[in-house]
Amino acid sequence: IGVSIYDTNELNLVFSKFFPDIIQLPLNIFDQRFLKSKWLRIIKKKKIKIQARSIFLQGSLLMKQSELQKSTLNTKLIDKIKIFENWCKNKNITRLEACINYVKHIKHIDHIILGINNIDHLIEILKALKTKKKFNLTKFALTNKNLIDPRKW
């Protein structure tokens, strides 16, 4: 039995009722709330599996510039995505590789939940999973929930 949560404060409510087998939570280069809290260690001590979802922030971290300009995303978020894109270019890594490898190297994460649009997308993801590059992306962490929580878009 598992739960899908959006915010760290939901864990108190979940744990007051029961201890699930799996917890699914958002985690990406902009949304690092669970990493910066004590919760990942607590969850693992209780032998609960952790699944990371929204590693592409609902796809916004992978959007082309033309798609970003046409989108209804907050302009501050678009600016942050552009900074991330430039960082990736300077490091000679795709945004897909950066997003996947960032989450893949977090020791408390047991599984990554990914969505795909087509077979080509799946092939790109499988290729990116083989990439061994590891980067410290803590500088990209945002705290503004209006930017990192898609429910508030």
PDB file of N, CA and C in Angstrom, residues 18 37 39 42 51-52 58 63 73 77-78 89 96 109-110 124 131 150 152:
ATOM      1  N   PHE A  18      -1.010   5.528   9.431  1.00  0.00           N
ATOM      2  CA  PHE A  18      -0.395   4.227   9.154  1.00  0.00           C
ATOM      3  C   PHE A  18       0.974   4.444   8.510  1.00  0.00           C
ATOM      4  N   SER A  37      14.924  18.348   3.850  1.00  0.00           N
ATOM      5  CA  SER A  37      14.284  18.019   5.124  1.00  0.00           C
ATOM      6  C   SER A  37      14.883  16.719   5.658  1.00  0.00           C
ATOM      7  N   TRP A  39      13.096  14.119   6.185  1.00  0.00           N
ATOM      8  CA  TRP A  39      12.109  13.090   5.896  1.00  0.00           C
ATOM      9  C   TRP A  39      12.633  11.881   5.134  1.00  0.00           C
ATOM     10  N   ILE A  42      14.107   9.491   7.580  1.00  0.00           N
ATOM     11  CA  ILE A  42      13.059   8.922   8.442  1.00  0.00           C
ATOM     12  C   ILE A  42      12.287   7.850   7.689  1.00  0.00           C
ATOM     13  N   GLN A  51       9.641   6.440  -4.069  1.00  0.00           N
ATOM     14  CA  GLN A  51       9.589   6.615  -5.512  1.00  0.00           C
ATOM     15  C   GLN A  51       9.577   8.117  -5.817  1.00  0.00           C
ATOM     16  N   ALA A  52      10.522   8.548  -6.664  1.00  0.00           N
ATOM     17  CA  ALA A  52      10.563   9.948  -7.089  1.00  0.00           C
ATOM     18  C   ALA A  52       9.727  10.109  -8.347  1.00  0.00           C
ATOM     19  N   GLN A  58       6.773  18.087 -14.536  1.00  0.00           N
ATOM     20  CA  GLN A  58       5.668  18.012 -15.486  1.00  0.00           C
ATOM     21  C   GLN A  58       6.122  18.331 -16.915  1.00  0.00           C
ATOM     22  N   MET A  63      11.216  21.386 -21.912  1.00  0.00           N
ATOM     23  CA  MET A  63      10.581  22.139 -23.000  1.00  0.00           C
ATOM     24  C   MET A  63      11.608  22.928 -23.808  1.00  0.00           C
ATOM     25  N   LEU A  73       3.412  29.008 -18.285  1.00  0.00           N
ATOM     26  CA  LEU A  73       4.254  28.938 -17.096  1.00  0.00           C
ATOM     27  C   LEU A  73       4.608  30.338 -16.601  1.00  0.00           C
ATOM     28  N   LEU A  77       9.681  31.052 -13.531  1.00  0.00           N
ATOM     29  CA  LEU A  77      10.041  29.656 -13.760  1.00  0.00           C
ATOM     30  C   LEU A  77      10.713  29.505 -15.118  1.00  0.00           C
ATOM     31  N   ILE A  78      10.195  30.174 -16.130  1.00  0.00           N
ATOM     32  CA  ILE A  78      10.811  30.133 -17.456  1.00  0.00           C
ATOM     33  C   ILE A  78      12.248  30.638 -17.387  1.00  0.00           C
ATOM     34  N   LYS A  89      24.277  23.241 -21.210  1.00  0.00           N
ATOM     35  CA  LYS A  89      25.106  23.454 -22.406  1.00  0.00           C
ATOM     36  C   LYS A  89      26.571  23.602 -22.025  1.00  0.00           C
ATOM     37  N   LEU A  96      17.699  16.367 -20.161  1.00  0.00           N
ATOM     38  CA  LEU A  96      17.170  15.048 -19.815  1.00  0.00           C
ATOM     39  C   LEU A  96      18.185  14.269 -18.988  1.00  0.00           C
ATOM     40  N   ILE A 109      16.521   7.207  -2.817  1.00  0.00           N
ATOM     41  CA  ILE A 109      15.486   6.967  -3.824  1.00  0.00           C
ATOM     42  C   ILE A 109      15.590   5.530  -4.335  1.00  0.00           C
ATOM     43  N   ASP A 110      14.486   4.796  -4.227  1.00  0.00           N
ATOM     44  CA  ASP A 110      14.451   3.407  -4.687  1.00  0.00           C
ATOM     45  C   ASP A 110      14.030   3.279  -6.138  1.00  0.00           C
ATOM     46  N   GLU A 124      15.392   7.736 -25.601  1.00  0.00           N
ATOM     47  CA  GLU A 124      16.204   8.830 -25.036  1.00  0.00           C
ATOM     48  C   GLU A 124      16.396   8.651 -23.536  1.00  0.00           C
ATOM     49  N   THR A 131      24.028   7.182 -18.694  1.00  0.00           N
ATOM     50  CA  THR A 131      25.015   8.229 -18.480  1.00  0.00           C
ATOM     51  C   THR A 131      25.500   8.186 -17.032  1.00  0.00           C
ATOM     52  N   PRO A 150       3.143  22.099  -9.481  1.00  0.00           N
ATOM     53  CA  PRO A 150       2.274  22.268 -10.650  1.00  0.00           C
ATOM     54  C   PRO A 150       0.802  22.490 -10.319  1.00  0.00           C
ATOM     55  N   LYS A 152      -0.265  24.635  -8.465  1.00  0.00           N
ATOM     56  CA  LYS A 152      -0.426  26.071  -8.281  1.00  0.00           C
ATOM     57  C   LYS A 152      -0.222  26.850  -9.571  1.00  0.00           C
TER      58      LYS A 152
END
